[in-house]
Coordinates of C-alpha atoms and ligand atoms in Angstrom, one line a residue:
X963 CA -32.6 -22.2 146.3
X964 CA -35.9 -24.1 146.2
X965 CA -38.1 -22.9 149.0
X966 CA -41.2 -24.3 147.5
X967 CA -42.0 -26.2 150.6
X968 CA -42.2 -23.0 152.7
X969 CA -45.8 -22.6 153.6
X970 CA -47.9 -19.9 155.4
X971 CA -45.1 -17.4 155.7
X972 CA -46.7 -14.1 155.3
X973 CA -44.6 -11.1 154.5
X974 CA -45.5 -7.5 154.0
X975 CA -43.2 -5.2 152.0
X976 CA -43.9 -1.5 152.5
X977 CA -42.7 1.5 150.6
X978 CA -43.6 5.0 151.8
X979 CA -42.0 7.1 149.1
X980 CA -39.9 6.5 146.0
X981 CA -39.9 9.8 144.0
X982 CA -43.3 9.1 142.4
X983 CA -42.1 5.8 140.9
X984 CA -43.6 2.3 141.2
X985 CA -41.2 1.0 143.8
X986 CA -38.5 -1.2 142.4
X987 CA -37.6 -1.9 146.0
X988 CA -40.8 -3.8 146.5
X989 CA -41.0 -5.5 143.1
X990 CA -37.5 -6.9 143.2
X991 CA -37.6 -8.6 146.6
X992 CA -41.2 -9.7 145.9
X993 CA -39.9 -11.9 143.1
X994 CA -37.3 -13.5 145.5
X995 CA -39.8 -14.1 148.3
X996 CA -42.5 -15.5 146.0
X997 CA -39.9 -17.8 144.4
X998 CA -39.2 -19.1 148.0
X999 CA -42.9 -19.8 148.6
X1000 CA -43.5 -16.8 150.8
X1001 CA -47.0 -15.2 150.6
X1002 CA -46.0 -11.6 149.9
X1003 CA -48.1 -8.4 150.0
X1004 CA -46.6 -5.3 148.6
X1005 CA -47.9 -1.9 149.7
X1006 CA -46.9 1.5 148.3
X1007 CA -48.2 4.0 150.8
X1008 CA -47.7 6.8 148.3
X1009 CA -50.6 5.3 146.4
X1010 CA -52.4 2.9 148.8
X1011 CA -53.6 2.8 152.3
X1012 CA -52.1 0.7 155.0
X1013 CA -54.1 -2.6 155.0
X1014 CA -54.5 -3.3 158.7
X1015 CA -55.7 -6.9 158.2
X1016 CA -52.6 -7.7 156.2
X1017 CA -50.4 -6.1 158.9
X1018 CA -52.0 -8.2 161.6
X1019 CA -51.6 -11.4 159.6
X1020 CA -47.9 -10.9 158.7
X1021 CA -45.0 -12.6 160.4
X1022 CA -42.4 -10.5 158.6
X1023 CA -42.9 -6.8 157.8
X1024 CA -40.1 -4.9 155.9
X1025 CA -39.8 -1.2 155.1
X1026 CA -38.0 0.0 152.0
X1027 CA -36.0 3.0 152.8
X1028 CA -34.1 4.2 149.7
X1029 CA -33.9 7.8 150.7
X1030 CA -34.2 10.4 153.3
X1031 CA -37.9 11.3 152.8
X1032 CA -38.9 7.6 152.7
X1033 CA -37.3 7.1 156.1
X1034 CA -39.0 10.1 157.7
X1035 CA -42.3 9.0 156.3
X1036 CA -41.8 5.5 157.5
X1037 CA -41.2 6.3 161.2
X1038 CA -44.9 6.9 162.1
X1039 CA -45.9 3.9 160.0
X1040 CA -43.5 1.7 161.9
X1041 CA -45.1 2.9 165.1
X1042 CA -48.6 2.1 163.7
X1043 CA -47.5 -1.3 162.5
X1044 CA -46.1 -2.2 165.9
X1045 CA -49.3 -1.2 167.5
X1046 CA -51.3 -3.5 165.2
X1047 CA -48.9 -6.4 165.3
X1048 CA -46.4 -6.5 168.1
X1049 CA -45.4 -10.1 167.3
X1050 CA -44.2 -9.5 163.7
X1051 CA -40.5 -9.3 162.9
X1052 CA -39.8 -5.8 161.6
X1053 CA -37.1 -5.1 159.0
X1054 CA -35.8 -2.0 157.3
X1055 CA -33.8 -2.2 154.1
X1056 CA -32.3 0.2 151.5
X1057 CA -29.6 2.8 151.8
X1058 CA -31.2 4.8 154.6
X1059 CA -31.9 1.8 156.7
X1060 CA -28.3 1.2 157.4
X1061 CA -27.6 5.0 157.8
X1062 CA -30.3 5.2 160.5
X1063 CA -30.0 1.7 162.0
X1064 CA -29.8 2.9 165.6
X1065 CA -32.9 5.1 165.3
X1066 CA -34.8 2.3 163.6
X1067 CA -33.8 -0.2 166.3
X1068 CA -35.1 2.2 168.9
X1069 CA -38.4 2.2 167.0
X1070 CA -38.6 -1.6 167.3
X1071 CA -37.0 -2.6 164.0
X1072 CA -35.1 -5.9 164.6
X1073 CA -33.5 -6.4 161.2
X1074 CA -31.4 -3.9 159.2
X1075 CA -30.4 -4.8 155.6
X1076 CA -28.2 -2.5 153.6
X1077 CA -27.6 -2.1 149.9
X1078 CA -28.1 -5.5 148.2
X1079 CA -31.2 -6.5 150.1
X1080 CA -33.1 -9.2 148.2
X1081 CA -31.3 -12.3 149.3
X1082 CA -31.1 -11.2 152.9
X1083 CA -34.9 -10.4 152.9
X1084 CA -35.7 -13.8 151.5
X1085 CA -33.6 -15.5 154.2
X1086 CA -35.1 -13.4 156.9
X1087 CA -38.7 -14.1 155.7
X1088 CA -38.2 -17.8 155.6
X1089 CA -36.1 -18.0 158.7
X1090 CA -37.6 -20.2 161.4
X1091 CA -36.1 -18.1 164.1
X1092 CA -37.2 -14.6 163.1
X1093 CA -37.2 -13.6 166.7
X1094 CA -33.5 -14.1 166.8
X1095 CA -32.1 -12.0 164.1
X1096 CA -28.8 -13.2 162.7
X1097 CA -26.8 -10.1 161.9
X1098 CA -24.0 -11.9 160.1
X1099 CA -22.9 -9.9 157.1
X1100 CA -19.8 -7.8 157.5
X1101 CA -19.4 -4.4 155.9
X1102 CA -16.8 -5.3 153.3
X1103 CA -16.5 -8.4 151.4
X1104 CA -12.8 -8.8 151.0
X1105 CA -13.3 -10.3 147.5
X1106 CA -14.6 -6.8 146.5
X1107 CA -11.4 -4.9 147.1
X1108 CA -10.0 -5.7 143.7
X1109 CA -13.0 -4.1 142.1
X1110 CA -12.9 -1.1 144.3
X1111 CA -9.3 -0.4 143.3
X1112 CA -9.7 -1.4 139.7
X1113 CA -13.3 -1.4 138.7
X1114 CA -13.1 -2.9 135.2
X1115 CA -16.6 -3.2 134.3
X1116 CA -16.0 -6.0 131.8
X1117 CA -15.3 -8.3 134.7
X1118 CA -18.7 -7.6 136.1
X1119 CA -20.4 -7.7 132.7
X1120 CA -19.4 -11.2 132.0
X1121 CA -20.4 -12.4 135.4
X1122 CA -24.2 -12.5 135.8
X1123 CA -23.9 -13.0 139.5
X1124 CA -23.2 -9.9 139.5
X1125 CA -52.2 5.5 152.5
X1126 CA -51.7 7.0 155.0
X1127 CA -50.4 8.8 151.9
X1128 CA -53.0 7.7 149.3
X1129 CA -53.4 11.2 147.9
X1130 CA -49.7 11.7 147.4
X1131 CA -49.2 14.1 150.3
X1132 CA -45.7 15.0 149.3
X1133 CA -46.9 17.3 146.6
X1134 CA -49.5 18.9 148.7
X1135 CA -47.3 19.3 151.7
X1136 CA -44.7 20.9 149.5
X1137 CA -47.2 23.4 148.2
X1138 CA -48.4 24.1 151.7
X1139 CA -44.9 24.6 153.0
X1140 CA -42.6 25.7 150.2
X1141 CA -39.6 25.8 152.5
X1142 CA -39.6 22.0 152.2
X1143 CA -37.3 22.4 149.2
X1144 CA -34.5 23.1 151.5
X1145 CA -33.9 19.4 151.7
X1146 CA -31.4 17.8 149.4
X1147 CA -33.0 14.6 148.5
X1148 CA -36.4 15.6 147.6
X1149 CA -38.5 18.8 147.3
X1150 CA -41.4 16.9 148.8
X1151 CA -39.9 16.2 152.2
X1152 CA -43.5 16.4 153.4
X1153 CA -45.4 16.8 156.5
X1154 CA -42.8 15.4 158.9
X1155 CA -40.5 18.3 158.6
X1156 CA -40.1 20.7 161.4
X1157 CA -37.9 23.6 161.1
X1158 CA -34.4 22.1 160.9
X1159 CA -32.7 25.3 161.9
X1160 CA -34.9 25.7 164.9
X1161 CA -34.4 22.1 166.1
X1162 CA -30.8 22.4 165.4
X1163 CA -30.2 25.3 167.7
X1164 CA -32.3 24.2 170.6
X1165 CA -29.1 22.6 171.5
X1166 CA -25.8 24.3 171.9
X1167 CA -24.6 24.6 168.3
X1168 CA -21.0 24.3 169.2
X1169 CA -21.5 21.2 171.2
X1170 CA -19.9 18.1 169.9
X1171 CA -22.9 16.5 168.4
X1172 CA -21.8 13.5 166.4
X1173 CA -23.0 10.0 167.1
X1174 CA -19.7 8.3 167.8
X1175 CA -17.7 7.9 164.6
X1176 CA -20.1 9.1 161.9
X1177 CA -18.4 7.1 159.2
X1178 CA -18.7 3.9 161.1
X1179 CA -22.1 4.5 162.6
X1180 CA -24.0 3.2 159.6
X1181 CA -22.4 -0.2 160.1
X1182 CA -22.3 -0.1 163.9
X1183 CA -25.4 -2.3 163.7
X1184 CA -23.6 -4.7 161.4
X1185 CA -26.4 -4.6 158.8
X1186 CA -27.0 -7.5 156.5
X1187 CA -26.9 -7.2 152.8
X1188 CA -24.1 -4.6 152.4
X1189 CA -22.8 -4.8 148.9
X1190 CA -22.7 -8.6 148.4
X1191 CA -23.3 -10.1 144.9
X1192 CA -26.7 -11.3 144.0
X1193 CA -28.2 -13.4 141.2
X1194 CA -30.8 -10.9 140.2
X1195 CA -34.4 -11.9 139.6
X1196 CA -36.9 -10.2 137.3
X1197 CA -38.9 -7.9 139.5
X1198 CA -42.4 -9.0 140.2
X1199 CA -44.7 -5.9 139.8
X1200 CA -47.9 -7.9 139.5
X1201 CA -49.5 -6.7 142.7
X1202 CA -48.3 -3.1 142.7
X1203 CA -50.5 -0.2 141.5
X1204 CA -50.4 0.3 137.7
X1205 CA -47.7 2.5 136.2
X1206 CA -50.4 4.9 135.1
X1207 CA -50.8 6.0 138.7
X1208 CA -47.2 7.1 139.0
X1209 CA -45.1 10.1 137.8
X1210 CA -44.9 10.6 134.1
X1211 CA -42.5 12.1 131.5
X1212 CA -43.6 15.4 130.2
X1213 CA -42.5 16.3 126.6
X1214 CA -44.3 19.4 125.6
X1215 CA -48.0 18.7 126.0
X1216 CA -47.4 14.9 125.9
X1217 CA -47.4 12.8 129.1
X1218 CA -45.7 9.4 128.8
X1219 CA -46.4 6.6 131.3
X1220 CA -43.0 5.9 132.9
X1221 CA -41.4 2.8 134.2
X1222 CA -38.3 2.4 136.3
X1223 CA -35.5 -0.1 136.5
X1224 CA -31.8 -0.4 137.4
X1225 CA -28.9 -1.7 135.3
X1226 CA -26.5 -1.3 138.1
X1227 CA -26.3 -0.5 141.8
X1228 CA -23.9 1.4 143.9
X1229 CA -21.2 3.6 142.5
X1230 CA -17.5 3.4 141.9
X1231 CA -17.0 6.9 143.1
X1232 CA -17.0 8.3 146.6
X1233 CA -18.3 11.9 146.4
X1234 CA -18.2 13.3 149.8
X1235 CA -21.9 14.3 150.1
X1236 CA -23.4 11.2 148.6
X1237 CA -25.6 8.8 150.7
X1238 CA -24.6 5.9 148.5
X1239 CA -21.0 6.0 149.7
X1240 CA -21.4 4.9 153.3
X1241 CA -23.0 1.7 151.9
X1242 CA -21.2 0.9 148.7
X1243 CA -17.9 2.7 149.4
X1244 CA -16.8 2.9 145.8
X1245 CA -18.3 -0.4 144.6
X1246 CA -21.0 -1.1 142.1
X1247 CA -23.0 -4.1 140.8
X1248 CA -24.1 -4.9 137.3
X1249 CA -27.5 -6.3 136.6
X1250 CA -27.4 -8.7 133.6
X1251 CA -28.7 -7.2 130.4
X1252 CA -31.3 -10.0 130.0
X1253 CA -32.7 -9.3 133.4
X1254 CA -32.8 -5.6 132.8
X1255 CA -34.6 -6.1 129.4
X1256 CA -37.1 -8.6 130.8
X1257 CA -38.1 -5.9 133.3
X1258 CA -38.2 -3.2 130.7
X1259 CA -40.3 -5.3 128.3
X1260 CA -42.7 -6.2 131.2
X1261 CA -43.2 -2.5 131.9
X1262 CA -43.7 -1.6 128.3
X1263 CA -46.3 -4.3 128.0
X1264 CA -47.9 -2.7 131.1
X1265 CA -48.2 0.6 129.3
X1266 CA -44.8 2.4 129.8
X1267 CA -43.6 4.6 127.0
X1268 CA -40.6 5.9 128.9
X1269 CA -38.2 4.1 131.2
X1270 CA -36.1 5.8 133.9
X1271 CA -32.8 3.9 134.4
X1272 CA -32.3 4.7 138.1
X1273 CA -28.6 3.7 138.3
X1274 CA -26.7 6.2 140.5
X1275 CA -24.4 6.6 137.5
X1276 CA -25.3 4.9 134.3
X1277 CA -21.8 5.0 132.9
X1278 CA -20.1 3.3 135.8
X1279 CA -19.7 0.3 133.6
X1280 CA -19.6 1.7 130.0
X1281 CA -19.5 -1.7 128.3
X1282 CA -22.5 -2.8 130.2
X1283 CA -24.3 0.5 129.5
X1284 CA -23.8 0.4 125.8
X1285 CA -25.0 -3.3 125.7
X1286 CA -28.2 -2.2 127.6
X1287 CA -28.8 0.7 125.2
X1288 CA -28.3 -1.5 122.1
X1289 CA -30.7 -4.1 123.5
X1290 CA -33.2 -1.4 124.5
X1291 CA -33.3 0.1 121.0
X1292 CA -33.7 -3.3 119.5
X1293 CA -36.3 -4.7 121.8
X1294 CA -38.5 -1.7 122.6
X1295 CA -38.2 0.7 119.6
X1296 CA -39.9 4.0 120.1
X1297 CA -39.7 3.9 123.9
X1298 CA -37.7 6.8 125.4
X1299 CA -35.6 6.7 128.5
X1300 CA -33.5 8.9 130.9
X1301 CA -30.3 8.2 132.8
X1302 CA -28.1 9.9 135.4
X1303 CA -24.4 10.3 134.5
X1304 CA -21.7 12.3 136.2
X1305 CA -19.9 15.1 134.4
X1306 CA -16.6 13.3 134.6
X1307 CA -18.1 10.3 132.7
X1308 CA -19.9 12.5 130.2
X1309 CA -16.5 13.9 129.1
X1310 CA -14.6 10.6 129.3
X1311 CA -17.3 8.8 127.3
X1312 CA -18.2 11.7 125.0
X1313 CA -18.0 9.3 122.0
X1314 CA -21.0 7.4 123.4
X1315 CA -23.3 10.4 123.7
X1316 CA -24.6 10.0 120.1
X1317 CA -25.6 6.5 121.0
X1318 CA -27.7 7.9 123.8
X1319 CA -29.5 10.3 121.5
X1320 CA -30.0 7.6 118.8
X1321 CA -31.4 5.0 121.2
X1322 CA -34.2 7.2 122.6
X1323 CA -32.6 9.1 125.4
X1324 CA -35.0 11.9 126.4
X1325 CA -32.5 13.6 128.7
X1326 CA -29.5 13.0 130.9
X1327 CA -29.5 14.2 134.5
X1328 CA -26.1 15.2 135.7
X1329 CA -25.2 16.3 139.2
X1330 CA -23.2 19.5 138.7
X1331 CA -23.7 20.6 142.3
X1332 CA -21.7 23.8 142.1
X1333 CA -19.9 26.1 139.7
X1334 CA -17.3 26.9 142.3
X1335 CA -14.2 24.8 141.9
X1336 CA -13.3 25.1 145.5
X1337 CA -16.6 23.7 146.6
X1338 CA -16.4 20.9 143.9
X1339 CA -13.0 20.0 145.4
X1340 CA -14.4 19.8 148.9
X1341 CA -17.2 17.5 147.6
X1342 CA -14.7 15.4 145.6
X1343 CA -17.0 15.6 142.6
X1344 CA -14.2 14.8 140.1
X1345 CA -15.1 17.7 137.8
X1346 CA -14.6 21.4 137.5
X1347 CA -16.6 24.3 136.3
X1348 CA -15.0 24.2 132.9
X1349 CA -15.8 20.5 132.6
X1350 CA -19.4 21.3 133.2
X1351 CA -19.3 23.9 130.4
X1352 CA -17.7 21.4 128.1
X1353 CA -20.5 19.0 128.7
X1354 CA -23.1 21.7 128.0
X1355 CA -21.3 22.3 124.6
X1356 CA -21.1 18.6 123.9
X1357 CA -24.8 18.1 124.5
X1358 CA -25.8 21.2 122.5
X1359 CA -23.6 19.9 119.6
X1360 CA -25.6 16.7 119.3
X1361 CA -29.0 18.1 120.3
X1362 CA -29.3 16.0 123.4
X1363 CA -31.1 17.4 126.5
X1364 CA -29.2 17.9 129.7
X1365 CA -30.8 18.3 133.1
X1366 CA -28.2 19.7 135.5
X1367 CA -28.8 19.4 139.2
X1368 CA -27.2 21.6 141.9
X1369 CA -26.6 21.9 145.7
X1370 CA -26.3 25.7 145.7
X1371 CA -26.6 26.2 149.4
X1372 CA -23.6 24.8 151.3
X1373 CA -21.6 26.2 154.2
X1374 CA -19.2 27.6 151.6
X1375 CA -21.8 29.5 149.6
X1376 CA -21.6 33.3 149.6
X1377 CA -24.2 35.7 148.3
X1378 CA -21.9 36.5 145.5
X1379 CA -21.2 32.9 144.6
X1380 CA -24.9 32.2 144.5
X1381 CA -25.4 35.1 142.1
X1382 CA -22.5 33.7 140.1
X1383 CA -24.3 30.3 139.8
X1384 CA -27.4 32.1 138.5
X1385 CA -25.3 34.1 136.0
X1386 CA -23.6 30.9 134.8
X1387 CA -27.0 29.2 134.3
X1388 CA -28.1 32.2 132.4
X1389 CA -24.9 32.6 130.4
X1390 CA -25.0 28.9 129.4
X1391 CA -28.6 29.3 128.3
X1392 CA -29.8 26.6 130.7
X1393 CA -32.6 28.3 132.4
X1394 CA -35.2 26.1 130.7
X1395 CA -33.1 23.0 131.6
X1396 CA -32.8 23.5 135.3
X1397 CA -35.8 22.6 137.5
X1398 CA -36.4 25.7 139.8
X1399 CA -36.2 23.5 142.9
X1400 CA -32.5 23.0 142.1
X1401 CA -31.9 26.7 142.9
X1402 CA -33.1 26.2 146.5
X1403 CA -31.4 22.9 147.5
X1404 CA -29.5 23.0 150.8
X1405 CA -26.7 20.5 151.6
X1406 CA -27.9 17.6 153.8
X1407 CA -25.5 16.1 156.2
X1408 CA -26.8 12.6 157.0
X1409 CA -25.6 10.0 159.3
X1410 CA -22.5 8.4 158.0
X1411 CA -21.8 11.2 155.5
X1412 CA -18.2 11.7 154.4
X1413 CA -18.9 15.4 154.8
X1414 CA -18.3 14.8 158.5
X1415 CA -14.7 14.2 157.7
X1416 CA -14.3 17.9 157.1
X1417 CA -13.5 19.9 160.3
X1418 CA -15.5 22.9 159.1
X1419 CA -18.6 20.7 158.7
X1420 CA -18.1 19.2 162.1
X1421 CA -17.8 22.6 163.7
X1422 CA -20.9 23.9 161.9
X1423 CA -23.2 20.9 162.5
X1424 CA -25.3 20.4 165.6
X1425 CA -26.7 17.4 167.4
X1426 CA -28.2 14.8 165.1
X1427 CA -31.9 15.8 164.6
X1428 CA -34.2 12.8 164.9
X1429 CA -37.0 14.6 163.0
X1430 CA -35.0 15.7 160.0
X1431 CA -32.6 12.7 160.2
X1432 CA -29.7 15.0 159.5
X1433 CA -27.0 17.0 161.3
X1434 CA -28.5 20.4 160.8
X1435 CA -26.1 23.3 160.1
X1436 CA -26.2 27.0 160.1
X1437 CA -24.3 29.2 157.7
X1438 CA -21.8 31.5 159.2
X1439 CA -23.5 34.4 157.3
X1440 CA -27.1 34.5 158.3
X1441 CA -28.0 36.4 155.1
X1442 CA -27.2 33.2 153.1
X1443 CA -29.6 31.1 155.2
X1444 CA -32.2 33.9 154.9
X1445 CA -31.8 33.9 151.1
X1446 CA -32.1 30.2 150.9
X1447 CA -35.3 30.3 152.8
X1448 CA -36.7 33.1 150.6
X1449 CA -35.8 31.2 147.5
X1450 CA -37.2 28.0 148.7
X1451 CA -40.5 29.7 149.6
X1452 CA -40.6 31.5 146.2
X1453 CA -40.0 28.3 144.3
X1454 CA -42.5 26.4 146.4
X1455 CA -45.4 28.7 145.6
X1456 CA -44.5 28.6 141.9
X1457 CA -44.4 24.9 141.2
X1458 CA -46.4 25.2 138.1
X1459 CA -45.0 28.4 136.8
X1460 CA -42.8 28.6 133.8
X1461 CA -39.1 28.0 134.6
X1462 CA -38.0 31.4 133.1
X1463 CA -40.5 33.2 135.3
X1464 CA -39.3 31.5 138.5
X1465 CA -35.7 32.0 137.5
X1466 CA -36.2 35.8 137.0
X1467 CA -37.8 36.0 140.5
X1468 CA -34.9 34.1 142.0
X1469 CA -32.4 36.3 140.1
X1470 CA -34.0 39.4 141.6
X1471 CA -34.1 38.0 145.1
X1472 CA -30.4 36.9 145.0
X1473 CA -29.1 40.1 143.5
X1474 CA -31.0 42.3 145.9
X1475 CA -29.6 40.2 148.8
X1476 CA -26.1 40.6 147.4
X1477 CA -26.6 44.4 147.0
X1478 CA -24.4 46.2 144.5
X1479 CA -26.9 48.5 142.7
X1480 CA -28.9 47.9 139.6
X1481 CA -30.2 44.4 138.7
X1482 CA -27.9 43.0 136.0
X1483 CA -29.5 42.1 132.8
X1484 CA -30.2 38.5 131.8
X1485 CA -28.4 37.2 128.8
X1486 CA -30.3 34.1 127.9
X1487 CA -32.0 34.9 124.7
X1488 CA -32.5 31.4 123.3
X1489 CA -36.0 30.7 122.0
X1490 CA -38.1 29.1 124.7
X1491 CA -37.6 25.3 124.5
X1492 CA -39.6 22.4 125.7
X1493 CA -37.3 20.4 127.9
X1494 CA -38.5 16.9 128.8
X1495 CA -38.8 16.2 132.5
X1496 CA -40.3 13.9 135.0
X1497 CA -43.0 15.1 137.3
X1498 CA -40.9 14.2 140.3
X1499 CA -37.2 14.8 139.9
X1500 CA -34.3 12.5 140.7
X1501 CA -31.2 13.8 142.4
X1502 CA -27.9 12.0 142.2
Ligands
SF4_2945 S1 -22.7 11.6 143.8 FE1 -23.1 10.3 141.9 S2 -21.0 9.9 141.1 FE2 -20.8 10.6 143.3 S3 -20.7 8.8 144.5 FE3 -22.8 9.5 144.5 S4 -23.8 8.4 142.8 FE4 -21.5 8.2 142.5

């Protein structure tokens, strides 16, 4: 599309939070809008202040909402933007835009764009009738159904169509309020948190609290974008803060400037607790290798020595993944990377793991979530406890670092099962590999979550809480909630403490809460290891 004649369209793309990364969700649409002749300003409020002059001058202002925390941080910014420029068309895009469409519309957002947002943003920005939003896209493109049922990645692979917060308040807010770690998406959760348990039970906890049909609510507003196919452009990062201002990879005493890109979007799985599912519903999209590598090379030229591939699951398309890795090793030798891959794929594609190691993979994040098979079944994770142990052995066998993540506090957690999780981590000699915050994570029930399909979840959850943007829940055993709060607080005040030290403290708290006499001895006797990690973690 040649939009070179479009003149004087001023667009502002705003990110509030993206896990300490330079926001891909600004760089990618910026390329599309600039190609169309739109005058684009990108603002990352995690590193920059809101430019009031640019807000006043813009005709189109769009907020990137890829996750829970970003959405909560965006709400007061939306209010501020509206007060500065009541005439601008306001848009929200990204996974959590569609999940919270009703709330965002109540705040004055007129356009909601779901998963694949670039083309829709461009069309909105250049539309002559911005005041009359055209909400045309339907939730499911019928052409996609074949891929959903039979997602053969080769078909995708061959088809290229396929601040207010300047001082990074998330970190400091977290330090100030260590209970923040209770949230699933991000330990930072920040200053917008109130006490979810308190707000939850201001209302009658047994009251039917769901906003109509929760599975349909995300699309009640008929958001644009959805999971349609795009011809991806190379992200334009030229006006974003430099990579050196963002989270880095730590390997021992070394800090590596880190870039971020995506080789695919969405996910072919439908885990019950995952926020990707309400938008992509078992579908994923491949970004052509050439596009991925152009973005990687640009970031390496800008100083990156490590790249995070932020795909929800890097092995959703194994042929595409291996092609990317081979190109990566060839084109940017010596640069490391990290990926997120589910346990099920790590087993099924075990023969590819040496390629990861040999092409510079610093670590693999995998969402284990639980070591209780009954809980894993409820979450429809597609793996068991023994699968997880097999993956640990596979990684140890080829000397590749594994970074397991967990959701230890669910409505099905007991004091004993929590202690069993700790004993499993200890027995598998993973204490150095597990970020302490992972020991405190509490299951989030968001709008549109498949968790709300479960009667026990529906009976536990309360009215949707506008501050936390979740359906808060309370454990049937108050001792479990009390333990979660104590562990979250303990972890929060030990952010810089060695992992083993924090784990020992959590071990003591948990076993004391569970009772049963003397504290069991720890087994992990492996020599202390230096496990690579990012300053701000990513959760599947
Ligand atoms: S939790 Fe991971 S594997 Fe499951 S649907 Fe979400 S991204 Fe996919």
